[in-house]
Amino acid sequence: MSDHVDGPRSIGDPTADLTDLFAFTSPENPARTVLAACVFPSAGEDAIFSNVIDHSIAVRPVTVAGVGNAAKFVPGSEEIRFSFRFEVLKRDAAGKAIQRGVCKLPDGRELVLTVNDENGASTPEGDVRVFAGLRSDPFYLAWTFAELKKVPNLLQHDNVLVMVVDFDTRRVLDPAKGSLFGAIAETVPLPQPPGRIGHPVARIDWIGRPEQTNIRLNNPGVPGDDIRDLWNQQTPFNIAKELQPMFLRRLTDSFRNYDMRDGKPDWTPEALAANANVFLDDFLLFDVAKPITDQSHLEIEKSTISGRSYQTGGGRTVDANVIDILVTWLVNHDREFLQGGATQATKPGMKVFPYFATPNMELQTVAGSVELAAAPEAVWSVIGQFNLEWHPAVARVRLTGTGIGQLRALGTIDGREIVERLEEIDSAKRWYRYALVAGVPASRYTGTIDVKPNGSGSIADWRVDFLASKQPDIVVRDMVSTLINTGLGSLKLRFGAAR
């Protein structure tokens, strides 16, 4: 899913995991260009940027060095780089915890910014404006790629940390020398003091075009080792020559596999090789002299491979449907557009700075109920004790304290440890409320269990509200749904279903 969780190293350090890269014309001013990069997939509401990583967006001029089956894009050596570094949390004058950072501009100037300040920070001349903070994840993935099956957006309600650079195109890029550029973003560990044990890491992650690692290099239909970490350690704009044949072979095999996903070959071997060669040089192409729209993503590459002049600025807007554009190109050579199971991200982008939608802070709810043959008192005598020993997924329970504030540490049959605290209980009304302490990747997590009369029987209700953190909402939702449905289902077996 784009560059989210694209390899063991990124999974191990999500704060350094680059998820997406964007290059587009400012909706507010056509004379300005916007570059943006996202990190920290499924970021929680209190997520902050790492203070030991240099987050950079780099741009180089690019020339078209071949067309058709000889298509080639060659980056120049001159580099325009924006680097973000962030501090540890500090408290402002009001005692609120805040994070500040610095964006170093290509000419050496520095902009001090406060994370999550929507106004961002600007140079006195106004030629550059930057933002960093938590936003709604602009990416959406609505396919499963093992069988190319349509599904709902797998990243619905997720958030990421975003860095945005908005600048005067003429002053920063000088397009009079050439209007075609390639962009990458990378996360590089800051230099460590001498004497540390271990080998320094050149970089943790980098990204050019979306889906280089998770779809093109890690195609589930192509056997082979997971080479995503190896790719992420390469130097952008300069893939190691000794490794290029291996990466090229994987790309070619992957493209051949995608071509046959609909059972029809749409690519010649020569055209497949041309695609592999173009995508091996991984940078996000954009032309500031041509229109960049929601539909123009990959148009530069596709037109050049097809032997014709490109007509748009390529790039990638906040709302670009990059997955379906890519899937359609790979599977059927743009013969018929392939639409996944979603048509937009959780929230569309904004037309004003900082362009990325506000974070998803609305609590999500999972609820269930079961009608039982037993009287409310009988059901409450089992489930109203807060120990959850009646639940078939609970292998062991350890209680600490009594009454309000009591803790229950649940050991589940799949090895998970969940700690919850009793917040409120009313035995007369057969109802209690609890809050999560640890064990589920969520914040603001509260649950209620209650039993009501229902004719000669009863109804047991279980509801949980939460905000996913460090895992996609869909993962947390599935976890909670399984817990609720399994528990309520066991009550039906114990007490019988209402007739």
XYZ file of C-alpha atoms in Angstrom, residues 21 36 247 425 439 443 446 477:
8
model
C 5.467 11.744 -1.997
C 5.120 17.057 0.244
C 16.183 -5.136 -9.435
C -20.532 0.480 37.339
C -2.650 -3.832 24.817
C -6.336 5.782 22.161
C -13.688 2.951 26.187
C -11.753 -2.583 14.160
